[in-house]
Amino acid sequence: MTDIAADFEPPIVELDDLAEPRFSPEAEPLRQMMGSMAAACPLDADALHTKAAAETGLGDFGSDDYRERLDVYLDALQGISGMHDMGVVNFHAQLLQWLKNRLLLTDLLSRHPEICDIELEPPVVIAGLPRTGTTHLHNLLAAAPTFRTIPYWESNEPFPLPSEVGVEPDPRRTRMDVAVEVMNLVMPRFALMHEMTTDHVHEEIQLLANDFSTMLFETLGHVPKWRDYYLSHDQTTHYEYLATELKALQFLRGGRRWLLKSPQHLEQLPVLNAVFGGVIVVCTHRDPVPVVLSMLAMLTYSARMHRYPVPVQEIAATWTDRLELMLNALVRDRDVLPPERSIDIRFDDFMADEMGVASRIYDLAGEPLRADARAAIEGYLAGHERGRLGRIATSAEMFGLDDEDLRNRFKPYTDRFLS
C-alpha cells in the first residue's frame, strides 16, 4: 500500500501579483471596513498620545527621548507613496499599541520598583537572517521547558491593561486571534514564508518597538529616512530598555532564562554583548542569495497591507543594499563574541542533525538536556517537517536583480562563514 504522506510533495507557489496585489472576495469587505476607519486614525503624534492615554487611563510615557524617534518614523511613513486607507489604519494601530505599552510598563515599574532589581541570567540569542533556520531553531528550542520565550500575543501586548489583569481567557490572546485571522485573510501566502499563530514563539524585536528604535520599522514599510536615522544612532540604551521589559515579563509570567531571536542582532553584536553580560549567541548561516530572494518575497508581498501599487524593484534594490550592510557588520563584529559563548551553525548541518544542533547549543549554554526537554523537542520535530505548507518560488529576475552580482556583493560573508 502506498504511503500517501511519503509521496506528498508540498506545492511551489508563484507570486504573480506582487506589484499589483489581488485580494480574495472574502478579504474585500474587511479591507473596505478597515479603510472606512482611516479618518479616525491619523498618523499624528499628538493624536496618538491622547488616544493611548485615554485607552489605558495612564499618562506617564516614561523618558521622553523616544519622541524624536517617533517623529522621525512618522515623517518617514508620510513618504510612502500609494499608502491606502487600510495601511493608514494598520500603522495607526501599531503606533498606538507601542505607546500604550510604554504607558503600561512605566506604570508597572512605578508600582513594582523591585522589577529593576531582577538579575537576568545570560540569555541564549539566535541571530540570523530569515530563511537560515532561525525560526525553526527558535521553535525547536522553545518546545522544551528549559527557556522562557515570548509568544506572539505577548510580544504585541506584553503588559495587561489595568482593567484586564487576571481576566481569563486573557483578552490579549483573544485580540491576537482576531489579528491573525485578518492577516491570513489578507495575506494567505504569508504562512508559507513565515508561519504565524497566536501562540507562535515570536521575536523580541517587537519589544524594541516600544522604545521606537528597531529595525522592525524598516520591515513594516519602505522608510529610508527611518533607516538612515536608525543606523546613525547607537542602540545601547534601547537594548537596555529591552532588558527592563524582559525583567517585567519575567515578573509577570515567570521564567528563568530567556531564549531570544532576531536578525537585528547580526549588526548589533557589540551592543548585545555589552548589555546582556555573558550572552550566548547562535549565528545561523546559509547561502545568502536564495535567502535574500526569499526575504524580498516576504517584504514585497507583505507591502500589500499598506500600499498600492508595490514598487517591487525599488524595495528589492534597497533591501539588497541593507542586507549587504548587515552581513558586512557581522563579518566585522563576529569576533566580539568569544568562542566559549558563541557558535556558528550552517543551515545544511542543522537540517542534517536537528537534535545534534540542539544538544550543542545546550552544551554551550551550560544547560542539561534532560529527558523531558529532549522529548519535547522530538515531539516538535515530529509535527513540523520542513516545507510542509509549501514554498514560494523566487528568482533574481522577478526583483530586477542579477544572480552573479548578488554573489559578488555577499562574497565577504560567504568567504567568512560558508567557505
Coordinates of C-alpha atoms in Angstrom, one line a residue:
M1 CA 0.0 0.0 0.0
T2 CA 1.4 3.4 -1.0
D3 CA 2.4 5.8 1.8
I4 CA 0.5 8.9 0.9
A5 CA 2.4 11.1 3.4
A6 CA 5.7 9.9 2.0
D7 CA 4.6 10.7 -1.6
F8 CA 3.3 14.1 -0.7
E9 CA 5.1 17.0 -2.4
P10 CA 4.4 20.4 -0.9
P11 CA 3.3 22.9 -3.6
I12 CA 5.5 25.5 -5.1
V13 CA 3.6 28.8 -5.3
E14 CA 4.2 31.6 -7.8
L15 CA 3.5 35.1 -6.6
D16 CA 2.3 36.8 -9.8
D17 CA 0.7 39.8 -8.1
L18 CA 3.5 41.4 -6.0
A19 CA 3.4 44.7 -7.9
E20 CA -0.4 44.9 -8.2
P21 CA -1.9 42.9 -5.4
R22 CA -5.1 41.0 -5.8
F23 CA -7.3 40.1 -2.9
S24 CA -10.0 37.4 -2.5
P25 CA -13.7 38.2 -2.5
E26 CA -13.7 37.3 1.2
A27 CA -11.0 39.8 2.0
E28 CA -12.6 42.8 0.3
P29 CA -15.3 43.6 2.9
L30 CA -12.7 43.5 5.6
R31 CA -10.4 45.9 3.6
Q32 CA -13.3 48.3 3.0
M33 CA -14.4 48.2 6.6
M34 CA -10.9 48.9 7.8
G35 CA -10.4 51.6 5.2
S36 CA -13.5 53.4 6.4
M37 CA -11.8 53.9 9.8
A38 CA -8.9 55.9 8.3
A39 CA -10.3 59.3 9.1
A40 CA -10.3 58.5 12.8
C41 CA -6.8 57.0 12.7
P42 CA -4.4 59.9 11.9
L43 CA -0.7 59.3 11.8
D44 CA -0.2 62.2 14.2
A45 CA 1.9 62.1 17.4
D46 CA -0.4 64.3 19.5
A47 CA -3.5 62.3 18.5
L48 CA -1.8 59.0 19.1
H49 CA -0.6 60.1 22.6
T50 CA -4.1 61.4 23.5
K51 CA -5.7 58.1 22.4
A52 CA -3.2 55.9 24.2
A53 CA -3.7 57.8 27.5
A54 CA -7.5 57.6 27.1
E55 CA -7.4 53.8 26.4
T56 CA -5.2 53.0 29.3
G57 CA -6.2 55.7 31.9
L58 CA -2.5 56.4 32.3
G59 CA -0.4 59.5 31.4
D60 CA 3.3 58.8 32.1
F61 CA 5.1 57.5 29.0
G62 CA 8.5 57.3 30.7
S63 CA 11.6 59.1 29.5
D64 CA 10.6 61.4 26.6
D65 CA 13.7 60.8 24.4
Y66 CA 11.5 58.5 22.3
R67 CA 9.5 61.4 20.9
E68 CA 12.2 62.4 18.4
R69 CA 12.4 58.8 17.2
L70 CA 8.6 58.7 16.9
D71 CA 8.6 61.9 14.9
V72 CA 11.2 60.7 12.5
Y73 CA 9.3 57.5 11.9
L74 CA 6.0 59.3 11.4
D75 CA 7.7 61.6 8.9
A76 CA 9.1 58.5 7.1
L77 CA 5.7 57.0 6.9
Q78 CA 4.4 60.1 5.2
G79 CA 7.0 59.4 2.4
I80 CA 5.4 56.1 1.5
S81 CA 3.8 56.6 -1.9
G82 CA 0.4 54.9 -2.6
M83 CA -0.5 54.3 1.0
H84 CA -4.1 53.2 1.1
D85 CA -6.6 53.7 3.9
M86 CA -6.2 50.2 5.3
G87 CA -2.5 50.9 5.5
V88 CA -3.1 54.1 7.5
V89 CA -5.3 52.2 9.9
N90 CA -2.7 49.4 10.3
F91 CA 0.2 51.8 11.1
H92 CA -2.0 53.8 13.4
A93 CA -3.0 50.7 15.4
Q94 CA 0.6 49.6 15.7
L95 CA 1.9 53.0 16.8
L96 CA -1.0 53.3 19.3
Q97 CA -0.1 49.9 20.8
W98 CA 3.5 50.7 21.2
L99 CA 2.6 53.9 23.1
K100 CA 0.1 52.0 25.3
N101 CA 2.9 49.5 26.0
R102 CA 5.1 52.3 27.2
L103 CA 2.4 53.7 29.5
L104 CA 1.7 50.2 30.9
L105 CA 5.4 49.4 31.5
T106 CA 6.0 52.8 33.2
D107 CA 3.0 52.2 35.5
L108 CA 4.1 48.7 36.3
L109 CA 7.6 49.8 37.2
S110 CA 6.2 52.6 39.4
R111 CA 4.1 50.1 41.4
H112 CA 6.8 47.4 41.5
P113 CA 10.2 49.0 41.5
E114 CA 11.7 45.7 42.6
I115 CA 11.4 44.6 38.9
C116 CA 14.5 46.6 38.2
D117 CA 16.4 44.6 40.8
I118 CA 15.8 41.3 38.9
E119 CA 19.0 39.9 37.6
L120 CA 18.6 38.3 34.2
E121 CA 20.5 35.1 33.5
P122 CA 22.6 35.4 30.3
P123 CA 20.1 34.8 27.5
V124 CA 20.6 32.5 24.6
V125 CA 20.2 34.5 21.4
I126 CA 19.7 33.3 17.9
A127 CA 21.0 35.7 15.3
G128 CA 20.5 35.1 11.6
L129 CA 18.6 36.2 8.5
P130 CA 15.1 34.9 7.8
R131 CA 15.2 31.6 5.9
T132 CA 18.5 30.5 7.6
G133 CA 16.7 28.2 10.0
T134 CA 16.2 30.8 12.8
T135 CA 12.5 30.3 13.2
H136 CA 12.7 26.6 13.1
L137 CA 15.6 26.6 15.6
H138 CA 13.8 29.1 17.9
N139 CA 10.6 27.0 18.0
L140 CA 12.5 23.7 18.4
L141 CA 14.4 25.0 21.4
A142 CA 11.3 26.7 22.8
A143 CA 9.3 23.5 22.8
A144 CA 11.3 22.4 25.9
P145 CA 10.6 23.9 29.3
T146 CA 14.2 25.0 29.7
F147 CA 13.9 28.5 28.4
R148 CA 11.4 31.4 28.7
T149 CA 10.1 32.7 25.3
I150 CA 7.7 35.2 24.1
P151 CA 4.5 34.0 22.3
Y152 CA 3.2 36.3 19.5
W153 CA 0.3 37.6 21.6
E154 CA 2.6 38.6 24.5
S155 CA 5.1 40.3 22.1
N156 CA 2.3 42.6 20.9
E157 CA 0.7 43.3 24.2
P158 CA 3.3 42.4 26.8
F159 CA 1.6 44.2 29.7
P160 CA -2.1 43.9 30.6
L161 CA -4.4 46.8 30.8
P162 CA -5.3 47.6 34.5
S163 CA -8.9 46.6 33.8
E164 CA -7.9 43.2 32.4
V165 CA -5.5 42.0 35.0
G166 CA -6.4 38.4 35.9
V167 CA -9.2 38.1 33.3
E168 CA -9.5 34.7 31.7
P169 CA -9.3 33.9 28.9
D170 CA -6.7 36.6 28.5
P171 CA -8.2 39.3 26.3
R172 CA -4.8 39.9 24.7
R173 CA -4.8 36.4 23.3
T174 CA -8.3 36.9 22.0
R175 CA -7.4 40.1 20.2
M176 CA -4.4 38.4 18.7
D177 CA -6.6 35.5 17.4
V178 CA -8.6 38.2 15.5
A179 CA -5.4 39.8 14.2
V180 CA -4.0 36.5 12.9
E181 CA -7.3 35.8 11.2
V182 CA -7.1 39.2 9.5
M183 CA -3.5 38.6 8.4
N184 CA -4.3 35.2 7.0
L185 CA -7.3 36.5 5.1
V186 CA -5.5 39.5 3.5
M187 CA -2.1 37.7 3.1
P188 CA -2.9 34.0 2.6
R189 CA 0.5 33.2 1.2
F190 CA 2.4 34.7 4.1
A191 CA 2.3 31.5 6.2
L192 CA 4.4 29.8 3.5
M193 CA 7.2 32.3 4.2
H194 CA 6.7 32.8 8.0
E195 CA 4.0 30.9 9.8
M196 CA 2.3 33.0 12.5
T197 CA -0.2 31.9 15.1
T198 CA -1.4 33.4 18.4
D199 CA 0.9 31.3 20.5
H200 CA 3.8 31.1 18.0
V201 CA 7.1 31.9 19.6
H202 CA 8.0 35.4 18.4
E203 CA 10.9 37.8 18.3
E204 CA 11.8 40.4 20.9
I205 CA 12.3 42.9 18.1
Q206 CA 8.6 43.6 18.8
L207 CA 9.6 44.7 22.3
L208 CA 12.2 47.1 20.9
A209 CA 9.5 48.8 19.0
N210 CA 8.1 50.0 22.4
D211 CA 11.2 52.3 22.6
F212 CA 10.8 53.3 19.0
S213 CA 14.2 52.2 17.9
T214 CA 14.3 49.0 15.9
M215 CA 15.0 47.5 12.5
L216 CA 11.4 46.2 12.6
F217 CA 10.2 49.6 11.3
E218 CA 12.2 49.0 8.1
T219 CA 10.4 45.7 7.5
L220 CA 6.9 47.2 8.0
G221 CA 7.2 49.8 5.3
H222 CA 9.8 51.3 2.9
V223 CA 11.1 54.0 5.1
P224 CA 14.7 55.1 4.0
K225 CA 14.5 58.2 6.3
W226 CA 14.0 56.0 9.3
R227 CA 16.7 53.5 8.2
D228 CA 19.3 56.3 7.9
Y229 CA 18.3 57.8 11.3
Y230 CA 18.4 54.4 13.0
L231 CA 21.8 53.4 11.6
S232 CA 23.3 56.7 12.7
H233 CA 22.5 56.1 16.4
D234 CA 24.0 53.8 19.0
Q235 CA 21.4 51.2 20.1
T236 CA 22.7 50.6 23.7
T237 CA 20.0 52.4 25.6
H238 CA 17.3 50.7 23.6
Y239 CA 18.8 47.2 24.4
E240 CA 18.8 48.3 28.0
Y241 CA 15.1 49.2 27.6
L242 CA 14.6 45.7 26.2
A243 CA 16.3 44.2 29.2
T244 CA 13.9 46.1 31.5
E245 CA 11.0 44.8 29.6
L246 CA 12.3 41.2 29.9
K247 CA 12.6 41.7 33.6
A248 CA 9.0 42.9 33.7
L249 CA 7.7 39.9 31.7
Q250 CA 9.6 37.6 34.0
F251 CA 8.0 39.3 37.0
L252 CA 4.5 39.0 35.5
R253 CA 4.6 35.4 34.0
G254 CA 7.7 33.8 35.3
G255 CA 10.6 32.2 33.6
R256 CA 14.3 31.6 34.4
R257 CA 16.4 32.2 31.3
W258 CA 15.4 33.8 28.1
L259 CA 15.7 32.4 24.6
L260 CA 15.7 35.3 22.1
K261 CA 15.9 35.6 18.3
S262 CA 16.1 38.4 15.8
P263 CA 18.0 39.2 12.6
Q264 CA 18.6 42.7 14.0
H265 CA 21.3 41.3 16.4
L266 CA 23.5 40.4 13.4
E267 CA 24.6 44.1 13.2
Q268 CA 24.4 44.8 17.0
L269 CA 26.7 42.1 18.4
P270 CA 28.8 44.6 20.4
V271 CA 25.7 46.2 21.9
L272 CA 24.1 42.8 22.6
N273 CA 27.3 41.6 24.3
A274 CA 27.6 44.8 26.4
V275 CA 24.0 44.9 27.7
F276 CA 23.5 41.2 28.3
G277 CA 26.6 40.1 30.2
G278 CA 27.6 36.5 29.4
V279 CA 25.1 36.3 26.5
I280 CA 25.2 33.0 24.4
V281 CA 24.8 33.7 20.7
V282 CA 24.0 31.3 18.0
C283 CA 24.6 32.6 14.5
T284 CA 22.9 30.8 11.6
H285 CA 24.2 30.8 8.1
R286 CA 23.0 29.8 4.6
D287 CA 23.8 30.7 1.0
P288 CA 22.8 34.4 1.1
V289 CA 21.4 34.6 -2.5
P290 CA 18.3 32.4 -2.0
V291 CA 18.0 33.8 1.5
V292 CA 17.9 37.3 0.2
L293 CA 15.5 36.5 -2.6
S294 CA 13.1 34.7 -0.1
M295 CA 13.3 37.7 2.2
L296 CA 12.5 40.1 -0.7
A297 CA 9.4 38.0 -1.5
M298 CA 8.2 38.3 2.1
L299 CA 8.8 42.0 2.2
T300 CA 7.2 42.9 -1.1
Y301 CA 4.3 40.5 -0.5
S302 CA 3.5 42.0 2.9
A303 CA 3.7 45.5 1.5
R304 CA 0.1 45.0 0.1
M305 CA -1.0 45.5 3.7
H306 CA -0.4 49.3 3.3
R307 CA 0.2 50.4 -0.3
Y308 CA -0.8 50.0 -3.9
P309 CA 0.9 49.6 -6.3
V310 CA 4.0 48.0 -4.7
P311 CA 7.4 49.2 -6.1
V312 CA 8.9 45.7 -6.1
Q313 CA 12.2 46.6 -7.7
E314 CA 12.8 49.7 -5.6
I315 CA 12.2 47.7 -2.4
A316 CA 14.4 44.9 -3.7
A317 CA 17.3 47.2 -4.5
T318 CA 17.1 49.0 -1.2
W319 CA 16.9 45.8 0.8
T320 CA 19.8 44.2 -1.1
D321 CA 21.9 47.2 0.0
R322 CA 20.6 46.9 3.5
L323 CA 21.3 43.2 3.9
E324 CA 24.8 43.6 2.4
L325 CA 25.5 46.3 5.1
M326 CA 24.1 44.0 7.8
L327 CA 26.2 40.9 6.8
N328 CA 29.3 43.0 6.5
A329 CA 28.7 44.2 10.0
L330 CA 28.5 40.6 11.1
V331 CA 31.8 39.9 9.4
R332 CA 33.4 42.9 11.1
D333 CA 32.0 42.2 14.6
R334 CA 31.7 38.4 14.9
D335 CA 34.9 38.1 16.9
V336 CA 33.5 40.3 19.6
L337 CA 31.9 37.2 21.0
P338 CA 34.3 34.7 22.4
P339 CA 34.1 31.0 21.2
E340 CA 33.0 29.8 24.7
R341 CA 29.9 31.9 24.3
S342 CA 29.1 31.7 20.6
I343 CA 28.6 29.2 17.8
D344 CA 28.1 29.3 14.0
I345 CA 25.5 26.9 12.6
R346 CA 25.3 26.2 8.9
F347 CA 21.7 25.6 7.6
D348 CA 22.6 22.3 5.9
D349 CA 24.3 21.0 9.0
F350 CA 21.2 21.9 11.1
M351 CA 18.8 20.2 8.7
A352 CA 21.0 17.0 8.7
D353 CA 21.1 16.8 12.5
E354 CA 18.5 18.9 14.3
M355 CA 18.7 17.2 17.6
G356 CA 22.5 17.3 17.4
V357 CA 22.5 21.0 16.9
A358 CA 20.1 21.4 19.9
S359 CA 22.4 19.4 22.0
R360 CA 25.4 21.6 21.0
I361 CA 23.5 24.7 22.0
Y362 CA 22.5 23.2 25.3
D363 CA 26.2 22.4 26.0
L364 CA 27.3 25.9 25.0
A365 CA 24.7 27.4 27.4
G366 CA 25.6 25.1 30.2
E367 CA 22.1 23.6 30.3
P368 CA 21.5 19.9 30.8
L369 CA 19.4 18.3 28.0
R370 CA 17.1 16.4 30.3
A371 CA 14.8 13.7 29.2
D372 CA 11.7 15.9 29.3
A373 CA 13.4 18.6 27.2
R374 CA 14.6 16.0 24.6
A375 CA 11.1 14.5 24.4
A376 CA 9.5 18.0 23.9
I377 CA 12.0 18.8 21.1
E378 CA 11.4 15.4 19.4
G379 CA 7.7 16.0 19.6
Y380 CA 8.0 19.4 18.0
L381 CA 10.1 17.9 15.2
A382 CA 7.6 15.2 14.5
G383 CA 4.9 17.7 13.7
H384 CA 6.9 20.4 12.0
E385 CA 8.5 18.9 8.9
R386 CA 10.3 21.5 6.8
G387 CA 8.3 22.8 3.9
R388 CA 5.1 21.0 4.9
L389 CA 3.0 24.1 3.9
G390 CA 4.7 24.5 0.6
R391 CA 7.1 27.1 -0.6
I392 CA 7.3 30.3 -2.6
A393 CA 9.1 30.3 -5.9
T394 CA 11.7 33.1 -6.2
S395 CA 14.3 34.3 -8.7
A396 CA 16.6 37.2 -9.1
E397 CA 14.8 38.2 -12.3
M398 CA 11.4 38.7 -10.5
F399 CA 13.1 41.5 -8.4
G400 CA 15.2 43.0 -11.3
L401 CA 18.4 41.6 -9.8
D402 CA 21.3 39.6 -11.1
D403 CA 22.5 36.3 -9.5
E404 CA 26.2 36.9 -10.2
D405 CA 26.0 40.5 -8.9
L406 CA 24.3 39.2 -5.7
R407 CA 27.0 36.6 -5.2
N408 CA 29.8 39.2 -5.6
R409 CA 28.1 41.5 -3.1
F410 CA 27.8 38.9 -0.4
K411 CA 31.3 37.4 -1.0
P412 CA 32.9 38.7 2.2
Y413 CA 30.1 37.0 4.1
T414 CA 30.3 33.7 2.3
D415 CA 34.1 33.6 2.4
R416 CA 34.0 34.0 6.2
F417 CA 31.1 31.7 7.1
L418 CA 30.4 29.3 4.2
S419 CA 33.7 28.6 2.5

